[in-house]
GROMACS .gro file of N, CA and C in nm:
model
  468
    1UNK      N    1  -0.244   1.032  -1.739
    1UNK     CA    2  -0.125   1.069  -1.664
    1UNK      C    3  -0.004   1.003  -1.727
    2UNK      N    4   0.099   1.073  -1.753
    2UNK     CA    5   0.193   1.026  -1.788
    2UNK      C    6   0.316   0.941  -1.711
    3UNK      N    7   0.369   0.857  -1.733
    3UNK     CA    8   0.490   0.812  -1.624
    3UNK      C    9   0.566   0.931  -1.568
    4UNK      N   10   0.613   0.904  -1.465
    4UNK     CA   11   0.679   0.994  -1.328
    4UNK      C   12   0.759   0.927  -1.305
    5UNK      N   13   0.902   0.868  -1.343
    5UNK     CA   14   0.982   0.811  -1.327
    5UNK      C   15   1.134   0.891  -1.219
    6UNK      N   16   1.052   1.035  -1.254
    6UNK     CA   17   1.174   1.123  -1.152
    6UNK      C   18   1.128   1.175  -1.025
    7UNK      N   19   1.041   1.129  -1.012
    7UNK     CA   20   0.949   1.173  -0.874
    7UNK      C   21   0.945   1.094  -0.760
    8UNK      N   22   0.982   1.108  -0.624
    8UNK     CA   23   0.981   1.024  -0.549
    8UNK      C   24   0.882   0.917  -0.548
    9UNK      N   25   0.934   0.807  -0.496
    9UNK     CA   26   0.867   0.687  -0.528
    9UNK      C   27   0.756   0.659  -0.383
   10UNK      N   28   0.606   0.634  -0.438
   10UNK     CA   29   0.566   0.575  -0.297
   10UNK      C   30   0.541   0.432  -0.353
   11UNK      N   31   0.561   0.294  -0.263
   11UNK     CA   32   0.582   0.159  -0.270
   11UNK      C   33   0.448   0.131  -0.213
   12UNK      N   34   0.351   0.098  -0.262
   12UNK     CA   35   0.195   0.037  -0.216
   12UNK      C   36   0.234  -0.078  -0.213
   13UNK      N   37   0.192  -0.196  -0.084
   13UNK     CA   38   0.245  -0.352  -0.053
   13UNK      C   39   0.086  -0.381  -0.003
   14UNK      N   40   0.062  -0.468  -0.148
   14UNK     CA   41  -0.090  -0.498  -0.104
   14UNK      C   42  -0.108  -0.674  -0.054
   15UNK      N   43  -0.143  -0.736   0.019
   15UNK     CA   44  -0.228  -0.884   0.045
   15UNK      C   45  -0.289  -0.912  -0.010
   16UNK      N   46  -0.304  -1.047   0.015
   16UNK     CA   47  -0.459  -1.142  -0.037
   16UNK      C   48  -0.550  -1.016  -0.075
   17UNK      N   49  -0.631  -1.055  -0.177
   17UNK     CA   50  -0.717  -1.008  -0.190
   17UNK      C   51  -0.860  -1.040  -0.105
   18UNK      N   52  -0.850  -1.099   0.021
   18UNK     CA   53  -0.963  -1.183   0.010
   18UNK      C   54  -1.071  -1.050   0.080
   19UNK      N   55  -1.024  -0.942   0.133
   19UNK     CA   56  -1.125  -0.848   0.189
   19UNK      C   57  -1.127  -0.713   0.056
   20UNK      N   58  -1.249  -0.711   0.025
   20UNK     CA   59  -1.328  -0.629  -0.122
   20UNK      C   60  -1.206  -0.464  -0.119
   21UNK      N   61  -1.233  -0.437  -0.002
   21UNK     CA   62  -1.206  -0.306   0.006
   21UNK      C   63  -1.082  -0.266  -0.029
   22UNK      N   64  -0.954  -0.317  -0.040
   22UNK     CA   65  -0.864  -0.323  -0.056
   22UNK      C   66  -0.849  -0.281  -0.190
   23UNK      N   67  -0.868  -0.323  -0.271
   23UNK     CA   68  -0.841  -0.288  -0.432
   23UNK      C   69  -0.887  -0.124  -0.474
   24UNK      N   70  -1.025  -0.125  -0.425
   24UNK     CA   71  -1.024   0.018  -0.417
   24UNK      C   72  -0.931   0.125  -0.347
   25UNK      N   73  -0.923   0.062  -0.251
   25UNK     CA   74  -0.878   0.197  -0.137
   25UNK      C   75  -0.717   0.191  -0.200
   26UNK      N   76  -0.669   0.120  -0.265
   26UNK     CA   77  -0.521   0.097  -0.372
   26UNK      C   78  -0.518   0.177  -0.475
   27UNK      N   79  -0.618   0.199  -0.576
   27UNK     CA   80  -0.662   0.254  -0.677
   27UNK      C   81  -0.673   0.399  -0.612
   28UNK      N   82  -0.768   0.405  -0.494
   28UNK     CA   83  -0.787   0.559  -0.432
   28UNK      C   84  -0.599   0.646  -0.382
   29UNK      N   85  -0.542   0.581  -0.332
   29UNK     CA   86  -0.393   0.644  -0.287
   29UNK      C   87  -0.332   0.610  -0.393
   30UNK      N   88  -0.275   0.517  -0.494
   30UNK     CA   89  -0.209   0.540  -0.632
   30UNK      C   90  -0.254   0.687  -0.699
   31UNK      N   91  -0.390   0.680  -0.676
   31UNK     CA   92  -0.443   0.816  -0.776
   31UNK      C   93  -0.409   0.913  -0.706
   32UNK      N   94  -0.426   0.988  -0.620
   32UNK     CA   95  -0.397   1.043  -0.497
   32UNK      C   96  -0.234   1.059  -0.500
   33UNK      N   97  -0.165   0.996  -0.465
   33UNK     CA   98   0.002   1.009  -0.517
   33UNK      C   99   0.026   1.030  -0.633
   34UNK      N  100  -0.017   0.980  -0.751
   34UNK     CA  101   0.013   1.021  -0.890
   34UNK      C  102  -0.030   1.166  -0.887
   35UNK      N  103  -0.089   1.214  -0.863
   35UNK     CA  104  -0.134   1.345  -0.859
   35UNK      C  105  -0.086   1.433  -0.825
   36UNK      N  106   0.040   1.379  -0.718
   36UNK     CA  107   0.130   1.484  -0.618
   36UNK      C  108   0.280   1.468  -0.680
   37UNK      N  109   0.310   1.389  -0.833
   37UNK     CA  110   0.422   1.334  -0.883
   37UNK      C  111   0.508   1.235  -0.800
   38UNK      N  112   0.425   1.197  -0.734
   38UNK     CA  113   0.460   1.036  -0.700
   38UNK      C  114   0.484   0.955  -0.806
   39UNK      N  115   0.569   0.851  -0.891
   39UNK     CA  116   0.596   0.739  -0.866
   39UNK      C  117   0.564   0.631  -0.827
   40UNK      N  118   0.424   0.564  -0.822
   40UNK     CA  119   0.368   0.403  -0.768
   40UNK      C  120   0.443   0.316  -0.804
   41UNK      N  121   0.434   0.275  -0.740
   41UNK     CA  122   0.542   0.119  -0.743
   41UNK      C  123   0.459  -0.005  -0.680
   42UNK      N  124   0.358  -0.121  -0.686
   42UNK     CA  125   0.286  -0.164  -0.633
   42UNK      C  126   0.361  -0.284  -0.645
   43UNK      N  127   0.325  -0.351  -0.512
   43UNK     CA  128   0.405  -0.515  -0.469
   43UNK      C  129   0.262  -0.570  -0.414
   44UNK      N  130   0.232  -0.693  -0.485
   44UNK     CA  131   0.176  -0.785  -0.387
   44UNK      C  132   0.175  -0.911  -0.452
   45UNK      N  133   0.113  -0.998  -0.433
   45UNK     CA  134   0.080  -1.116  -0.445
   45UNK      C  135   0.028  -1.138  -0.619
   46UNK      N  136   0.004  -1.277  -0.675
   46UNK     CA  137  -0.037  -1.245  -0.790
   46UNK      C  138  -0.151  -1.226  -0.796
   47UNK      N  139  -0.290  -1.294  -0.706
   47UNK     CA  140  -0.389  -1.288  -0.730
   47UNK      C  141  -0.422  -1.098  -0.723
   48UNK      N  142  -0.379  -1.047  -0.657
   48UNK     CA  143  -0.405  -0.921  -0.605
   48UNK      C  144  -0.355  -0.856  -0.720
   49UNK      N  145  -0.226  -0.847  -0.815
   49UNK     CA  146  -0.166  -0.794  -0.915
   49UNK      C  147  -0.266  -0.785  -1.017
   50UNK      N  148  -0.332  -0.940  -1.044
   50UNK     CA  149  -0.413  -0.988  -1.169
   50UNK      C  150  -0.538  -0.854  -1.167
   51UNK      N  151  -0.632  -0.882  -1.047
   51UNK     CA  152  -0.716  -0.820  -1.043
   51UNK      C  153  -0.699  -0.686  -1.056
   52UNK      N  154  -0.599  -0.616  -0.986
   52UNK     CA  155  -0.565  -0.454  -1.024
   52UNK      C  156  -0.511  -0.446  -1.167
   53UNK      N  157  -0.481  -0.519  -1.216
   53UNK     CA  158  -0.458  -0.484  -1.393
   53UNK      C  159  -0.576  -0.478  -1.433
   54UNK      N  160  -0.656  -0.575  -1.382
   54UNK     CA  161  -0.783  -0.613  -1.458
   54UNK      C  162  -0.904  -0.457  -1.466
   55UNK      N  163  -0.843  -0.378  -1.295
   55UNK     CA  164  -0.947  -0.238  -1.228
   55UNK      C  165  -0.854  -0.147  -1.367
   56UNK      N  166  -0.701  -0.158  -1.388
   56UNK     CA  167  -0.658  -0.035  -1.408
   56UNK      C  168  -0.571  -0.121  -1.561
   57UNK      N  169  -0.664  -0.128  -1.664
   57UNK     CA  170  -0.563  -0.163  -1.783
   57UNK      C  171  -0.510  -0.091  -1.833
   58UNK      N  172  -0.503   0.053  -1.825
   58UNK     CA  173  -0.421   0.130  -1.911
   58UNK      C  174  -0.307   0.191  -1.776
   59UNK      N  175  -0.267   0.121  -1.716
   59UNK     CA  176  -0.171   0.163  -1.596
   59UNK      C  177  -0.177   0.336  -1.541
   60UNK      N  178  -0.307   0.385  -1.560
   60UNK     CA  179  -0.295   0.528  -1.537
   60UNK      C  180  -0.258   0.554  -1.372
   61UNK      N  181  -0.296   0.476  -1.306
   61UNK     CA  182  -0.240   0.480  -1.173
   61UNK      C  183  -0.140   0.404  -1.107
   62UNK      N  184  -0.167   0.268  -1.126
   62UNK     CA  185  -0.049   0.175  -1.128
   62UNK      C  186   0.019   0.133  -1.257
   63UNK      N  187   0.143   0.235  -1.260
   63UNK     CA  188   0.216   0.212  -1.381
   63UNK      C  189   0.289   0.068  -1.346
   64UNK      N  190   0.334   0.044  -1.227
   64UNK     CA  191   0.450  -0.032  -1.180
   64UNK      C  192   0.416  -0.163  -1.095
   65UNK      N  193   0.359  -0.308  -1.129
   65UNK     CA  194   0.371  -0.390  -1.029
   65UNK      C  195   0.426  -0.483  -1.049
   66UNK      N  196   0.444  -0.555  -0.928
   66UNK     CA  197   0.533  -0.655  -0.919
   66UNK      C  198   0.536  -0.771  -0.832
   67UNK      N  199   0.561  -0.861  -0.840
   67UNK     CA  200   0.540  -1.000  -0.714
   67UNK      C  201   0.602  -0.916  -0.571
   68UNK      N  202   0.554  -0.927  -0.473
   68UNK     CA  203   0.604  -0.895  -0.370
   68UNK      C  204   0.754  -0.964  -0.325
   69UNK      N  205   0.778  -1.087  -0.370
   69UNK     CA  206   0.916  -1.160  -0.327
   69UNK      C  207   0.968  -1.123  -0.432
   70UNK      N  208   0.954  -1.062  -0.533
   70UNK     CA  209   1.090  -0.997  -0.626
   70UNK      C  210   1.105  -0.862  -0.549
   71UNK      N  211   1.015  -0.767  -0.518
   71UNK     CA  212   1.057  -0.662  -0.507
   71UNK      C  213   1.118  -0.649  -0.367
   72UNK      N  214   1.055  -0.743  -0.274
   72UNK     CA  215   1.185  -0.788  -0.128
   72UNK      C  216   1.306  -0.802  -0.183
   73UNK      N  217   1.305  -0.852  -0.285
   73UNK     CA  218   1.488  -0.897  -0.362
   73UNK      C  219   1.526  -0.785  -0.401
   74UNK      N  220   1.475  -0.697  -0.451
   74UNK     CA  221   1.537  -0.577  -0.527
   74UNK      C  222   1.539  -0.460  -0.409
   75UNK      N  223   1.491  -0.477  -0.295
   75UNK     CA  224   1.536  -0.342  -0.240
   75UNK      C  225   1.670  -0.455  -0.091
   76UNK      N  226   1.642  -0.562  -0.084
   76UNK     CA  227   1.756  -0.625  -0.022
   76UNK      C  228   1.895  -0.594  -0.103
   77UNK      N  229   1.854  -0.619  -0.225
   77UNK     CA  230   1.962  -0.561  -0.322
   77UNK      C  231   2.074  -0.420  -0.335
   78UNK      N  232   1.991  -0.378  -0.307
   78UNK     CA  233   1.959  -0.191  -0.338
   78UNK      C  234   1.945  -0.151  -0.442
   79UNK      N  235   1.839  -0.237  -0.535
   79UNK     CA  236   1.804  -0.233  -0.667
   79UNK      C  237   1.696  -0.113  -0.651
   80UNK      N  238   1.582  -0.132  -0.546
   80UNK     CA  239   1.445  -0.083  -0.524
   80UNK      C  240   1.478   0.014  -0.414
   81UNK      N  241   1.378   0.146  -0.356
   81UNK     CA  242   1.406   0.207  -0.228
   81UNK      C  243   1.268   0.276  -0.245
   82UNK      N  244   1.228   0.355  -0.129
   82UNK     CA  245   1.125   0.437  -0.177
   82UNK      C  246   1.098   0.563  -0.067
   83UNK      N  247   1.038   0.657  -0.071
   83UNK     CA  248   1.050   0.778  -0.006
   83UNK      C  249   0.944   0.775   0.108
   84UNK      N  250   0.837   0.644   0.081
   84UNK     CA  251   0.694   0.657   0.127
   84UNK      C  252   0.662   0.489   0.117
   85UNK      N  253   0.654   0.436   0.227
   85UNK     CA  254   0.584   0.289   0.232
   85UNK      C  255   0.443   0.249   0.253
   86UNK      N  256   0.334   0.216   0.188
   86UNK     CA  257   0.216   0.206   0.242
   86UNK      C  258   0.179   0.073   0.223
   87UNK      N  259   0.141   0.016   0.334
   87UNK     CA  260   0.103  -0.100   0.313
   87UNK      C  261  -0.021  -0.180   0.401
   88UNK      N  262  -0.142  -0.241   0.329
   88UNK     CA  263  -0.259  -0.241   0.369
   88UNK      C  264  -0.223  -0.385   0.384
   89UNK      N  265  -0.309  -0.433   0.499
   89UNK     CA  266  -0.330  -0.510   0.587
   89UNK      C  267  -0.427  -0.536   0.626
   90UNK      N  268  -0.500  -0.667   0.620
   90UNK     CA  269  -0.604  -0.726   0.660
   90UNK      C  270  -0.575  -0.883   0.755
   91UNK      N  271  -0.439  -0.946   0.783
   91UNK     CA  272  -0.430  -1.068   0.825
   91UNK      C  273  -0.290  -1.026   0.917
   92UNK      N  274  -0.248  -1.126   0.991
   92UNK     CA  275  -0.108  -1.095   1.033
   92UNK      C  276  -0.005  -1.086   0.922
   93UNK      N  277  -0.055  -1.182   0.798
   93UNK     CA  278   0.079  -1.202   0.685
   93UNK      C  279   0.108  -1.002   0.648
   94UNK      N  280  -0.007  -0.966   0.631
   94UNK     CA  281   0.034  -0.840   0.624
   94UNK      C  282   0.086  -0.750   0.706
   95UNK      N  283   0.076  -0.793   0.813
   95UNK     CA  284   0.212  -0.703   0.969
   95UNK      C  285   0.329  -0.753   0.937
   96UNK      N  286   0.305  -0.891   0.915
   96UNK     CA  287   0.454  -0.920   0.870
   96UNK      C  288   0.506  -0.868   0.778
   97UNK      N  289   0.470  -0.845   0.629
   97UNK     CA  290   0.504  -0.770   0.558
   97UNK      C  291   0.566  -0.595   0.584
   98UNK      N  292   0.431  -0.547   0.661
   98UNK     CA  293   0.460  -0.447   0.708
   98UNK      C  294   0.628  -0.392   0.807
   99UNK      N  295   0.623  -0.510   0.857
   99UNK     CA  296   0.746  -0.510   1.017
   99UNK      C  297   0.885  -0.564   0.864
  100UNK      N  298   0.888  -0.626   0.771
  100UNK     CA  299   0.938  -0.692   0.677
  100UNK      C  300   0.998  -0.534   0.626
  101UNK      N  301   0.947  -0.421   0.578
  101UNK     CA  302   0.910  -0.345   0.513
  101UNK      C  303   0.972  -0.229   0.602
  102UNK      N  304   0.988  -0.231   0.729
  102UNK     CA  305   1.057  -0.120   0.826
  102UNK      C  306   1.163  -0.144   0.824
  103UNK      N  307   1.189  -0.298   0.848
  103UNK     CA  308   1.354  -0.353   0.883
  103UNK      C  309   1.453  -0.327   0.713
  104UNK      N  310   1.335  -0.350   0.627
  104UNK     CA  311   1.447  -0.330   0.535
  104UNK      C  312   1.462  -0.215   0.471
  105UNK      N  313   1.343  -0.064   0.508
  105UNK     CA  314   1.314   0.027   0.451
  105UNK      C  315   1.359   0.103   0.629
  106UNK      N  316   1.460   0.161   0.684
  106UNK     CA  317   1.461   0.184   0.842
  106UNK      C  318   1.433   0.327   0.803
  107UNK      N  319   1.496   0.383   0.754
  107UNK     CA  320   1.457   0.593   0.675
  107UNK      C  321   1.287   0.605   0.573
  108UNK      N  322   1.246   0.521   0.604
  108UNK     CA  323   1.132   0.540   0.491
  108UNK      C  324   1.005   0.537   0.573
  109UNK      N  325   0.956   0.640   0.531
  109UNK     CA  326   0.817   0.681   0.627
  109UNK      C  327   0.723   0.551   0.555
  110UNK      N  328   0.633   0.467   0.663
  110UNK     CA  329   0.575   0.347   0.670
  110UNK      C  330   0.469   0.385   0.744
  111UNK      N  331   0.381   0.398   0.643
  111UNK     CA  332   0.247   0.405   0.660
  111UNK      C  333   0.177   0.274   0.714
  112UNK      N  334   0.076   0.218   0.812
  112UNK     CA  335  -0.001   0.055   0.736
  112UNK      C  336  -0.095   0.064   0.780
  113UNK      N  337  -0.213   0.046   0.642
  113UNK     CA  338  -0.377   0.066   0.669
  113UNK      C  339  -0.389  -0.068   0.693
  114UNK      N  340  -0.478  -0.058   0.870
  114UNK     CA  341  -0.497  -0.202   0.898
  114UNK      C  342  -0.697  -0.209   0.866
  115UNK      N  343  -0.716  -0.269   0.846
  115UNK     CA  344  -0.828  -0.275   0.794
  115UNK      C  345  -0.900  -0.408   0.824
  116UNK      N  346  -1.051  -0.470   0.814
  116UNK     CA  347  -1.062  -0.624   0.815
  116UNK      C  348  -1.207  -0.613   0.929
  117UNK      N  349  -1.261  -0.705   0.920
  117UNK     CA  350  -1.362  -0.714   1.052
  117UNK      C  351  -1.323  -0.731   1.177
  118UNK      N  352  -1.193  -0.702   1.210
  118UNK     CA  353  -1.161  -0.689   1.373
  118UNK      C  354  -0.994  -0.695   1.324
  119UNK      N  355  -0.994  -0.499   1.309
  119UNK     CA  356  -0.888  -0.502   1.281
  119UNK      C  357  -0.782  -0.482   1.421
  120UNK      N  358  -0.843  -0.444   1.518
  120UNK     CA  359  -0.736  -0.462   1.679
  120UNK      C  360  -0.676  -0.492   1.686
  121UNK      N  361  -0.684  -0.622   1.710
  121UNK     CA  362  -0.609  -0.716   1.706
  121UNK      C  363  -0.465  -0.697   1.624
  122UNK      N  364  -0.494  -0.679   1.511
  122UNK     CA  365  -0.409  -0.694   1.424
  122UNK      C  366  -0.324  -0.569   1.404
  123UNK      N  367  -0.383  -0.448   1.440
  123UNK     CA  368  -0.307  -0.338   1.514
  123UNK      C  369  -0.188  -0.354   1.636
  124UNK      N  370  -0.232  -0.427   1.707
  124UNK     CA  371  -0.152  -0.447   1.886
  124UNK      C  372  -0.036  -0.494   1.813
  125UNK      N  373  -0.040  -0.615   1.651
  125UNK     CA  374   0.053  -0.683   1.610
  125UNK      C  375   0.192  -0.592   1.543
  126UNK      N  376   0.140  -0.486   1.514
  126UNK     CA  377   0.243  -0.374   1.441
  126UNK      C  378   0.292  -0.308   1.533
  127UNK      N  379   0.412  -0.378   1.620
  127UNK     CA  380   0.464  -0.344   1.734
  127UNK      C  381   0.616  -0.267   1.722
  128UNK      N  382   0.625  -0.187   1.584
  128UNK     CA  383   0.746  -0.158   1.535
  128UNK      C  384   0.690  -0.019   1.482
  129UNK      N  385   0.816   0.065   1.508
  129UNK     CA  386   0.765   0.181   1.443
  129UNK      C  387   0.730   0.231   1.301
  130UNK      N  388   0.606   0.272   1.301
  130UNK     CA  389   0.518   0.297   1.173
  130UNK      C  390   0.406   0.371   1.217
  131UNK      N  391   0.352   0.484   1.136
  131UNK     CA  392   0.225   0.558   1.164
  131UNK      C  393   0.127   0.394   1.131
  132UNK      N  394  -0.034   0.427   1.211
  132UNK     CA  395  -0.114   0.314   1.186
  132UNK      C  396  -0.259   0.391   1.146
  133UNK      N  397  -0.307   0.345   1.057
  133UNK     CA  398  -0.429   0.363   0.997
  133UNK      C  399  -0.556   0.248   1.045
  134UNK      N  400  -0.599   0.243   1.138
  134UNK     CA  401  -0.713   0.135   1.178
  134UNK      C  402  -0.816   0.153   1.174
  135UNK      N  403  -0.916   0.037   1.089
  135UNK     CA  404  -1.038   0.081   1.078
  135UNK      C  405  -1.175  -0.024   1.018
  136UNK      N  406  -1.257  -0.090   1.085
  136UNK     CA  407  -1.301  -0.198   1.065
  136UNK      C  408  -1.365  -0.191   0.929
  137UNK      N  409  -1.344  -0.233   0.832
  137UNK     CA  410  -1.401  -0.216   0.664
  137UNK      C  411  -1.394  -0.340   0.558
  138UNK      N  412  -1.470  -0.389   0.526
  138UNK     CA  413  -1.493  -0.501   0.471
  138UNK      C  414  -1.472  -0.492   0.294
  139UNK      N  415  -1.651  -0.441   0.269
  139UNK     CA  416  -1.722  -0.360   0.203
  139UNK      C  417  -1.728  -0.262   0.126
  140UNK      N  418  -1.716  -0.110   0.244
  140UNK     CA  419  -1.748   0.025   0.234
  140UNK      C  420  -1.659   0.069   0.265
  141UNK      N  421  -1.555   0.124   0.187
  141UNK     CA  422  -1.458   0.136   0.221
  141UNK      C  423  -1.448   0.291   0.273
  142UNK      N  424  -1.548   0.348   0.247
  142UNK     CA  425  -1.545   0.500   0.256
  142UNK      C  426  -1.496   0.596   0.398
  143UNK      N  427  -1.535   0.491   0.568
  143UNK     CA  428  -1.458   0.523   0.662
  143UNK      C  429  -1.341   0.529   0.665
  144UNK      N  430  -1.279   0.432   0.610
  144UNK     CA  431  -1.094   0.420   0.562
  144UNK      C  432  -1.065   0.530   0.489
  145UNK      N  433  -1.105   0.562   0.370
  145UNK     CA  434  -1.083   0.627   0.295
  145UNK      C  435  -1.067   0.783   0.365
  146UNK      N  436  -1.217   0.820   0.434
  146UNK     CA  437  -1.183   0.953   0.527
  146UNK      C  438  -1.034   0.932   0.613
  147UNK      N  439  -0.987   0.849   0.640
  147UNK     CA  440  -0.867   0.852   0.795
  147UNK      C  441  -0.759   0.877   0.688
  148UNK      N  442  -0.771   0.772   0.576
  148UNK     CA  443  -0.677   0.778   0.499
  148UNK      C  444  -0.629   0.918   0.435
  149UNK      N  445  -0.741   0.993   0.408
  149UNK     CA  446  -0.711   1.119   0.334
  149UNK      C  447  -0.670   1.264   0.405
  150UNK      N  448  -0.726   1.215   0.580
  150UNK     CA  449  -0.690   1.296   0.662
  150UNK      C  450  -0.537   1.295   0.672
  151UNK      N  451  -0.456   1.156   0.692
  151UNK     CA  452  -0.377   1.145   0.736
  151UNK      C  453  -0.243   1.199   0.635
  152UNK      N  454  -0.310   1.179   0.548
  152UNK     CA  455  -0.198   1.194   0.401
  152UNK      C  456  -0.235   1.409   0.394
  153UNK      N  457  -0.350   1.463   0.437
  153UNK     CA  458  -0.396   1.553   0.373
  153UNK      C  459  -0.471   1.610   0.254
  154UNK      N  460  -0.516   1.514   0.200
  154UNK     CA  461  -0.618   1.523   0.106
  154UNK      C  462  -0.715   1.576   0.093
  155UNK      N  463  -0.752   1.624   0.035
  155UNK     CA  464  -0.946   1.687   0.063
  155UNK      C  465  -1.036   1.583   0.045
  156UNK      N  466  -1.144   1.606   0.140
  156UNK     CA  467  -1.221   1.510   0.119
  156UNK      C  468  -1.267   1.438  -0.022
   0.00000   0.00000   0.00000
């Protein structure tokens, strides 16, 4: 796939890596948007950055990442913006991010896959407007993946 630099942008805001499923189900909607001339733009943490270079070395899906506190700077800026916010969640740091991500994105459709071994909880916490993706997944990410593809429209 070639870069898509004129195509609306969707902004993937990933966490800790510390729950498996995550990296995939990142790799699954990058590919999935690249496909529709999306634009990826991925923000997270470094450990989480390292390892997705490590899934995707030739950037065919994630052309674009970046520390998550630079790219807070660049759309505080109005350096960064994006058409489509998705952002996966497994802890509160990631609602925060998420609620982080409405206030400074208020026109930008904000997706957030909450995910984790008791993700409820952490649902009740995304008390700001955003569509919500919930779904207990550790592991196997493949239940997520169905809600996820429904929700976006994907084929199975």
């Amino acid at each position: 796939m070639g870069e898509n630099l004129t195509g609306p942008t969707a902004l993937l805001v990933l966490g800790c890596p510390e729950v498996p499923v995550q990296q995939a189900l990142a790799l699954h909607i990058a590919h999935q948007f690249r496909k529709r001339g999306f634009f990826v733009h991925t923000a997270g943490n470094p450990a989480v950055l390292n390892l997705l270079k490590i899934s995707d070395p030739e950037k065919r899906y994630l052309p674009e990442m970046q520390v998550l506190e630079t790219c807070i700077e660049e759309i505080v800026e109005k350096k960064r913006n994006a058409k489509l916010c998705i952002v996966l969640a497994h802890s509160d740091a990631g609602i925060t991010y998420a609620a982080t991500m409405r206030h400074l994105l208020p026109e930008t459709r904000l997706v957030v896959i909450i995910f984790g071994r008791d993700p409820e909880p952490l649902s009740a916490l995304a008390d700001f407007p955003c569509e919500k993706i919930v779904e207990k997944a550790v592991h196997n990410p493949m239940q997520l993946k169905k809600k996820i593809n429904k929700v976006f429209g994907w084929a199975a």
